[in-house]
PDB file of C-alpha atoms in Angstrom:
ATOM      1  CA  UNK D  31       0.000   0.000   0.000  1.00 54.00           C
ATOM      2  CA  UNK D  32       0.955   3.640  -0.203  1.00 82.00           C
ATOM      3  CA  UNK D  33       3.311   5.008   2.392  1.00 93.00           C
ATOM      4  CA  UNK D  34       3.630   8.485   3.802  1.00 96.00           C
ATOM      5  CA  UNK D  35       4.116  11.064   1.089  1.00 96.00           C
ATOM      6  CA  UNK D  36       5.406  14.607   1.367  1.00 97.00           C
ATOM      7  CA  UNK D  37       5.487  17.507  -1.004  1.00 97.00           C
ATOM      8  CA  UNK D  38       7.390  19.252  -2.314  1.00 97.00           C
ATOM      9  CA  UNK D  39      10.497  17.107  -2.127  1.00 96.00           C
ATOM     10  CA  UNK D  40      12.666  20.202  -2.372  1.00 97.00           C
ATOM     11  CA  UNK D  41      11.867  23.829  -1.688  1.00 98.00           C
ATOM     12  CA  UNK D  42      14.139  26.806  -2.124  1.00 98.00           C
ATOM     13  CA  UNK D  43      12.822  30.069  -0.789  1.00 98.00           C
ATOM     14  CA  UNK D  44      14.081  33.529  -0.048  1.00 97.00           C
ATOM     15  CA  UNK D  45      14.531  34.721   3.501  1.00 97.00           C
ATOM     16  CA  UNK D  46      11.357  36.340   4.767  1.00 98.00           C
ATOM     17  CA  UNK D  47       8.964  34.368   2.571  1.00 98.00           C
ATOM     18  CA  UNK D  48       6.353  31.948   3.903  1.00 98.00           C
ATOM     19  CA  UNK D  49       6.392  28.259   2.985  1.00 98.00           C
ATOM     20  CA  UNK D  50       3.913  25.411   3.275  1.00 98.00           C
ATOM     21  CA  UNK D  51       4.956  21.801   3.497  1.00 98.00           C
ATOM     22  CA  UNK D  52       2.447  19.024   2.976  1.00 98.00           C
ATOM     23  CA  UNK D  53       2.182  15.554   4.445  1.00 98.00           C
ATOM     24  CA  UNK D  54      -0.163  12.759   3.385  1.00 97.00           C
ATOM     25  CA  UNK D  55      -0.108  10.073   6.074  1.00 96.00           C
ATOM     26  CA  UNK D  56      -0.915   6.420   5.628  1.00 94.00           C
ATOM     27  CA  UNK D  57      -4.665   5.987   5.361  1.00 92.00           C
ATOM     28  CA  UNK D  58      -6.225   5.152   8.708  1.00 89.00           C
ATOM     29  CA  UNK D  59      -3.275   6.268  10.803  1.00 91.00           C
ATOM     30  CA  UNK D  60      -4.555   8.392  13.649  1.00 89.00           C
ATOM     31  CA  UNK D  61      -1.255   9.875  14.773  1.00 92.00           C
ATOM     32  CA  UNK D  62       0.868  12.270  12.729  1.00 95.00           C
ATOM     33  CA  UNK D  63       4.225  13.781  13.625  1.00 95.00           C
ATOM     34  CA  UNK D  64       6.466  16.457  12.189  1.00 97.00           C
ATOM     35  CA  UNK D  65      10.221  16.462  12.746  1.00 96.00           C
ATOM     36  CA  UNK D  66      13.069  18.643  11.607  1.00 96.00           C
ATOM     37  CA  UNK D  67      16.460  17.217  10.717  1.00 94.00           C
ATOM     38  CA  UNK D  68      19.429  19.481  10.225  1.00 89.00           C
ATOM     39  CA  UNK D  69      22.422  18.231   8.241  1.00 83.00           C
ATOM     40  CA  UNK D  70      24.134  15.378  10.055  1.00 77.00           C
ATOM     41  CA  UNK D  71      21.847  15.649  13.048  1.00 81.00           C
ATOM     42  CA  UNK D  72      19.118  13.632  14.669  1.00 84.00           C
ATOM     43  CA  UNK D  73      15.411  14.249  14.466  1.00 91.00           C
ATOM     44  CA  UNK D  74      14.007  17.215  16.339  1.00 91.00           C
ATOM     45  CA  UNK D  75      10.364  16.793  17.307  1.00 91.00           C
ATOM     46  CA  UNK D  76       8.121  19.657  16.212  1.00 95.00           C
ATOM     47  CA  UNK D  77       4.452  18.784  16.599  1.00 95.00           C
ATOM     48  CA  UNK D  78       2.157  15.798  17.098  1.00 92.00           C
ATOM     49  CA  UNK D  79      -1.480  15.194  16.165  1.00 93.00           C
ATOM     50  CA  UNK D  80      -3.514  12.343  17.606  1.00 89.00           C
ATOM     51  CA  UNK D  81      -7.098  11.864  16.493  1.00 86.00           C
ATOM     52  CA  UNK D  82      -9.319  14.733  17.568  1.00 84.00           C
ATOM     53  CA  UNK D  83      -7.134  15.706  20.516  1.00 87.00           C
ATOM     54  CA  UNK D  84      -5.450  19.082  20.732  1.00 89.00           C
ATOM     55  CA  UNK D  85      -2.056  18.870  19.027  1.00 92.00           C
ATOM     56  CA  UNK D  86       1.136  18.730  21.055  1.00 91.00           C
ATOM     57  CA  UNK D  87       3.010  21.807  19.850  1.00 93.00           C
ATOM     58  CA  UNK D  88       5.748  21.653  22.437  1.00 91.00           C
ATOM     59  CA  UNK D  89       8.514  21.212  19.870  1.00 92.00           C
ATOM     60  CA  UNK D  90       7.752  24.166  17.634  1.00 96.00           C
ATOM     61  CA  UNK D  91      10.838  26.416  17.816  1.00 95.00           C
ATOM     62  CA  UNK D  92       9.030  29.734  17.425  1.00 95.00           C
ATOM     63  CA  UNK D  93       5.646  31.260  16.687  1.00 96.00           C
ATOM     64  CA  UNK D  94       6.637  31.437  13.026  1.00 98.00           C
ATOM     65  CA  UNK D  95       5.949  27.705  12.876  1.00 98.00           C
ATOM     66  CA  UNK D  96       2.440  26.313  12.797  1.00 97.00           C
ATOM     67  CA  UNK D  97       0.731  23.164  11.578  1.00 97.00           C
ATOM     68  CA  UNK D  98      -2.738  21.935  10.985  1.00 95.00           C
ATOM     69  CA  UNK D  99      -4.315  18.634  10.160  1.00 95.00           C
ATOM     70  CA  UNK D 100      -7.523  18.705   8.203  1.00 85.00           C
ATOM     71  CA  UNK D 101     -10.117  15.968   8.487  1.00 82.00           C
ATOM     72  CA  UNK D 102      -7.743  13.822  10.489  1.00 78.00           C
ATOM     73  CA  UNK D 103      -5.667  13.137   7.419  1.00 91.00           C
ATOM     74  CA  UNK D 104      -3.497  15.585   5.438  1.00 95.00           C
ATOM     75  CA  UNK D 105      -1.275  17.928   7.421  1.00 97.00           C
ATOM     76  CA  UNK D 106       0.369  21.187   6.461  1.00 98.00           C
ATOM     77  CA  UNK D 107       3.383  22.679   8.228  1.00 98.00           C
ATOM     78  CA  UNK D 108       3.681  26.413   7.676  1.00 98.00           C
ATOM     79  CA  UNK D 109       6.771  28.477   8.322  1.00 98.00           C
ATOM     80  CA  UNK D 110       6.266  32.209   8.179  1.00 98.00           C
ATOM     81  CA  UNK D 111       8.989  34.767   7.486  1.00 98.00           C
ATOM     82  CA  UNK D 112      11.556  32.051   6.883  1.00 98.00           C
ATOM     83  CA  UNK D 113      15.086  32.460   8.214  1.00 97.00           C
ATOM     84  CA  UNK D 114      18.276  30.802   7.066  1.00 96.00           C
ATOM     85  CA  UNK D 115      18.384  28.690  10.215  1.00 95.00           C
ATOM     86  CA  UNK D 116      15.103  27.119   9.103  1.00 97.00           C
ATOM     87  CA  UNK D 117      17.010  25.306   6.352  1.00 97.00           C
ATOM     88  CA  UNK D 118      16.683  21.591   7.074  1.00 97.00           C
ATOM     89  CA  UNK D 119      14.860  18.447   6.024  1.00 97.00           C
ATOM     90  CA  UNK D 120      11.327  18.354   7.391  1.00 98.00           C
ATOM     91  CA  UNK D 121      10.081  14.834   7.988  1.00 97.00           C
ATOM     92  CA  UNK D 122       6.549  13.687   8.546  1.00 97.00           C
ATOM     93  CA  UNK D 123       5.579  10.363  10.111  1.00 96.00           C
ATOM     94  CA  UNK D 124       2.321   8.630  10.888  1.00 94.00           C
ATOM     95  CA  UNK D 125       1.376   5.843  13.239  1.00 90.00           C
ATOM     96  CA  UNK D 126      -1.684   3.687  13.729  1.00 87.00           C
ATOM     97  CA  UNK D 127      -1.151   3.380  17.497  1.00 73.00           C
ATOM     98  CA  UNK D 128      -2.966   0.044  17.101  1.00 70.00           C
ATOM     99  CA  UNK D 129      -2.265  -2.453  19.836  1.00 67.00           C
ATOM    100  CA  UNK D 130      -0.024   0.025  21.590  1.00 65.00           C
ATOM    101  CA  UNK D 131       2.402   0.099  18.681  1.00 69.00           C
ATOM    102  CA  UNK D 132       4.495   3.240  18.542  1.00 76.00           C
ATOM    103  CA  UNK D 133       6.117   2.419  15.208  1.00 86.00           C
ATOM    104  CA  UNK D 134       6.198   5.532  13.096  1.00 90.00           C
ATOM    105  CA  UNK D 135       6.284   5.365   9.314  1.00 93.00           C
ATOM    106  CA  UNK D 136       8.251   8.182   7.773  1.00 96.00           C
ATOM    107  CA  UNK D 137       7.875  10.039   4.530  1.00 96.00           C
ATOM    108  CA  UNK D 138      10.866  10.950   2.360  1.00 95.00           C
ATOM    109  CA  UNK D 139      11.005  14.476   3.732  1.00 97.00           C
ATOM    110  CA  UNK D 140      11.015  17.962   2.263  1.00 98.00           C
ATOM    111  CA  UNK D 141      14.402  19.604   1.949  1.00 97.00           C
ATOM    112  CA  UNK D 142      13.974  23.303   2.667  1.00 98.00           C
ATOM    113  CA  UNK D 143      16.682  25.756   1.702  1.00 97.00           C
ATOM    114  CA  UNK D 144      16.334  29.375   2.727  1.00 98.00           C
ATOM    115  CA  UNK D 145      18.603  31.720   0.794  1.00 97.00           C
TER     116      UNK D 145
ATOM    117  CA  UNK M 174      16.534  15.896  31.579  1.00 30.00           C
ATOM    118  CA  UNK M 175      15.598  13.189  29.104  1.00 33.00           C
ATOM    119  CA  UNK M 176      18.155  12.286  26.506  1.00 45.00           C
ATOM    120  CA  UNK M 177      18.915   9.543  24.101  1.00 58.00           C
ATOM    121  CA  UNK M 178      22.433   9.383  22.817  1.00 54.00           C
ATOM    122  CA  UNK M 179      24.865   7.196  21.014  1.00 46.00           C
ATOM    123  CA  UNK M 180      28.348   6.297  22.167  1.00 47.00           C
ATOM    124  CA  UNK M 181      30.079   6.555  18.770  1.00 51.00           C
ATOM    125  CA  UNK M 182      29.182   8.823  15.872  1.00 85.00           C
ATOM    126  CA  UNK M 183      30.757   6.583  13.195  1.00 91.00           C
ATOM    127  CA  UNK M 184      31.317   2.844  13.027  1.00 93.00           C
ATOM    128  CA  UNK M 185      33.361   1.275  10.257  1.00 95.00           C
ATOM    129  CA  UNK M 186      33.196  -2.493   9.741  1.00 96.00           C
ATOM    130  CA  UNK M 187      34.348  -5.009   7.192  1.00 97.00           C
ATOM    131  CA  UNK M 188      31.747  -6.644   5.012  1.00 97.00           C
ATOM    132  CA  UNK M 189      30.705  -9.932   6.581  1.00 97.00           C
ATOM    133  CA  UNK M 190      31.603  -8.902  10.111  1.00 97.00           C
ATOM    134  CA  UNK M 191      29.038  -8.312  12.824  1.00 97.00           C
ATOM    135  CA  UNK M 192      28.196  -4.730  13.787  1.00 97.00           C
ATOM    136  CA  UNK M 193      27.165  -3.457  17.184  1.00 96.00           C
ATOM    137  CA  UNK M 194      25.660  -0.003  17.545  1.00 96.00           C
ATOM    138  CA  UNK M 195      25.132   1.297  21.049  1.00 94.00           C
ATOM    139  CA  UNK M 196      22.692   3.721  22.574  1.00 93.00           C
ATOM    140  CA  UNK M 197      22.268   5.160  26.062  1.00 92.00           C
ATOM    141  CA  UNK M 198      19.049   6.543  27.438  1.00 88.00           C
ATOM    142  CA  UNK M 199      18.352   8.399  30.641  1.00 80.00           C
ATOM    143  CA  UNK M 200      14.616   8.101  31.223  1.00 85.00           C
ATOM    144  CA  UNK M 201      13.969   5.024  33.326  1.00 85.00           C
ATOM    145  CA  UNK M 202      10.231   5.452  32.722  1.00 85.00           C
ATOM    146  CA  UNK M 203      10.574   4.767  28.997  1.00 87.00           C
ATOM    147  CA  UNK M 204       8.966   1.468  28.140  1.00 87.00           C
ATOM    148  CA  UNK M 205       9.416   1.271  24.396  1.00 89.00           C
ATOM    149  CA  UNK M 206      12.525   1.523  22.237  1.00 93.00           C
ATOM    150  CA  UNK M 207      12.993   1.441  18.506  1.00 93.00           C
ATOM    151  CA  UNK M 208      15.801   1.419  15.973  1.00 96.00           C
ATOM    152  CA  UNK M 209      15.608   3.192  12.643  1.00 96.00           C
ATOM    153  CA  UNK M 210      17.875   3.093   9.620  1.00 96.00           C
ATOM    154  CA  UNK M 211      18.209   6.165   7.436  1.00 95.00           C
ATOM    155  CA  UNK M 212      19.852   6.005   4.046  1.00 94.00           C
ATOM    156  CA  UNK M 213      21.053   9.147   2.349  1.00 90.00           C
ATOM    157  CA  UNK M 214      18.199  11.259   1.030  1.00 88.00           C
ATOM    158  CA  UNK M 215      15.495   9.072   2.525  1.00 92.00           C
ATOM    159  CA  UNK M 216      13.290   9.073   5.582  1.00 93.00           C
ATOM    160  CA  UNK M 217      14.073   6.771   8.514  1.00 94.00           C
ATOM    161  CA  UNK M 218      13.000   3.183   8.082  1.00 94.00           C
ATOM    162  CA  UNK M 219      11.908   0.910  10.921  1.00 93.00           C
ATOM    163  CA  UNK M 220      14.318  -1.904  11.803  1.00 95.00           C
ATOM    164  CA  UNK M 221      13.219  -3.407  15.089  1.00 95.00           C
ATOM    165  CA  UNK M 222      11.613  -2.436  18.366  1.00 93.00           C
ATOM    166  CA  UNK M 223      11.543  -3.752  21.906  1.00 94.00           C
ATOM    167  CA  UNK M 224       9.449  -3.181  24.997  1.00 91.00           C
ATOM    168  CA  UNK M 225      10.887  -2.793  28.451  1.00 91.00           C
ATOM    169  CA  UNK M 226       9.486  -6.139  29.597  1.00 92.00           C
ATOM    170  CA  UNK M 227      11.981  -7.835  27.284  1.00 95.00           C
ATOM    171  CA  UNK M 228      15.768  -7.812  27.213  1.00 96.00           C
ATOM    172  CA  UNK M 229      16.312  -9.249  23.765  1.00 97.00           C
ATOM    173  CA  UNK M 230      14.480  -9.389  20.497  1.00 97.00           C
ATOM    174  CA  UNK M 231      15.603 -10.833  17.204  1.00 97.00           C
ATOM    175  CA  UNK M 232      14.707 -10.004  13.651  1.00 94.00           C
ATOM    176  CA  UNK M 233      16.195 -10.906  10.329  1.00 92.00           C
ATOM    177  CA  UNK M 234      19.976 -10.481  10.805  1.00 96.00           C
ATOM    178  CA  UNK M 235      19.319  -7.954  13.576  1.00 98.00           C
ATOM    179  CA  UNK M 236      19.093  -8.285  17.338  1.00 98.00           C
ATOM    180  CA  UNK M 237      18.214  -5.603  19.837  1.00 97.00           C
ATOM    181  CA  UNK M 238      19.411  -5.914  23.415  1.00 97.00           C
ATOM    182  CA  UNK M 239      18.022  -3.868  26.269  1.00 97.00           C
ATOM    183  CA  UNK M 240      19.783  -3.499  29.603  1.00 96.00           C
ATOM    184  CA  UNK M 241      17.477  -1.539  31.864  1.00 92.00           C
ATOM    185  CA  UNK M 242      19.894  -1.648  34.775  1.00 93.00           C
ATOM    186  CA  UNK M 243      22.385   0.576  32.983  1.00 93.00           C
ATOM    187  CA  UNK M 244      19.861   2.109  30.591  1.00 93.00           C
ATOM    188  CA  UNK M 245      21.620   0.804  27.531  1.00 94.00           C
ATOM    189  CA  UNK M 246      20.312  -0.340  24.185  1.00 95.00           C
ATOM    190  CA  UNK M 247      22.244  -1.980  21.382  1.00 97.00           C
ATOM    191  CA  UNK M 248      21.606  -3.066  17.824  1.00 97.00           C
ATOM    192  CA  UNK M 249      23.523  -6.005  16.490  1.00 98.00           C
ATOM    193  CA  UNK M 250      23.693  -6.637  12.760  1.00 98.00           C
ATOM    194  CA  UNK M 251      24.968 -10.036  11.689  1.00 97.00           C
ATOM    195  CA  UNK M 252      27.082 -10.502   8.571  1.00 97.00           C
ATOM    196  CA  UNK M 253      27.045  -6.809   7.717  1.00 97.00           C
ATOM    197  CA  UNK M 254      26.494  -6.036   4.054  1.00 96.00           C
ATOM    198  CA  UNK M 255      27.238  -2.925   1.972  1.00 96.00           C
ATOM    199  CA  UNK M 256      23.496  -2.229   1.891  1.00 96.00           C
ATOM    200  CA  UNK M 257      23.589  -1.805   5.659  1.00 97.00           C
ATOM    201  CA  UNK M 258      25.614   1.389   5.262  1.00 96.00           C
ATOM    202  CA  UNK M 259      23.413   4.138   6.675  1.00 96.00           C
ATOM    203  CA  UNK M 260      22.785   6.237   9.759  1.00 95.00           C
ATOM    204  CA  UNK M 261      21.162   4.332  12.601  1.00 96.00           C
ATOM    205  CA  UNK M 262      18.992   6.058  15.179  1.00 94.00           C
ATOM    206  CA  UNK M 263      17.708   4.728  18.446  1.00 94.00           C
ATOM    207  CA  UNK M 264      14.583   6.266  19.917  1.00 92.00           C
ATOM    208  CA  UNK M 265      12.534   5.904  23.077  1.00 90.00           C
ATOM    209  CA  UNK M 266       8.965   6.778  23.771  1.00 85.00           C
ATOM    210  CA  UNK M 267       8.481   9.816  25.932  1.00 73.00           C
ATOM    211  CA  UNK M 268       8.262   8.288  29.334  1.00 63.00           C
ATOM    212  CA  UNK M 269       5.031   6.450  29.878  1.00 57.00           C
ATOM    213  CA  UNK M 270       2.848   9.071  28.250  1.00 57.00           C
ATOM    214  CA  UNK M 271       1.398   6.624  25.704  1.00 62.00           C
ATOM    215  CA  UNK M 272       1.378   9.430  23.160  1.00 68.00           C
ATOM    216  CA  UNK M 273       3.637   7.616  20.782  1.00 73.00           C
ATOM    217  CA  UNK M 274       6.033  10.537  20.882  1.00 81.00           C
ATOM    218  CA  UNK M 275       9.555   9.349  20.291  1.00 86.00           C
ATOM    219  CA  UNK M 276      12.792  10.974  21.383  1.00 87.00           C
ATOM    220  CA  UNK M 277      15.584  10.293  18.912  1.00 89.00           C
ATOM    221  CA  UNK M 278      19.305  10.016  19.490  1.00 87.00           C
ATOM    222  CA  UNK M 279      21.843  11.785  17.308  1.00 84.00           C
ATOM    223  CA  UNK M 280      22.574   8.744  15.170  1.00 91.00           C
ATOM    224  CA  UNK M 281      25.539   6.522  14.342  1.00 93.00           C
ATOM    225  CA  UNK M 282      26.892   6.308  10.826  1.00 94.00           C
ATOM    226  CA  UNK M 283      27.679   2.733   9.830  1.00 96.00           C
ATOM    227  CA  UNK M 284      30.234   2.366   7.052  1.00 96.00           C
ATOM    228  CA  UNK M 285      30.698  -1.075   5.540  1.00 96.00           C
ATOM    229  CA  UNK M 286      34.005  -1.672   3.827  1.00 94.00           C
ATOM    230  CA  UNK M 287      34.030  -4.205   0.961  1.00 89.00           C
TER     231      UNK M 287
END
């Protein structure tokens, strides 16, 4: 079946512009996560959606970052007034949480470059 | 505070040898651990997981060992192949929150020499 997909795969933007990154999770997965990965680094948690619960936004680095998940499926991560330090790969993952499984399935990521 | 880290940033092994990648964690309340493999330009891919009520779990060519006494996790890869070259991340769930939130370590790069 289809895995997690993300678009665009690459995004180059000028400093100060807004960007939107999209994530299509695996159908039926109730949990959705966004991470940021800088070059040669681990995954930095950004935000987590679970069903109809309020999202866990504790990892968002500033108020320029926001995310929404419409209809419990597709999610959009928005970065306003981008800065050069926002350059990274943004990864999305989804999980079914079925049977207490925490396995997260990752998309290929969106590589964001802010010039 | 909570942290998940790896002892060595890079591990170089000969093709056919066994590889051992180590991970330390600090949250004794974590009850679920997972290993991911990330190849260049791709998202992390699940390898194997283990719950805290176990100390060993085996998969295909991989074994995860959990030592809760010293809060240590390891991934063993048997007969390492060139296709195993990647960055390996360990992760733990965030305490016992049951949110599914994972805390990732910095990663170990595995290089397999032919």
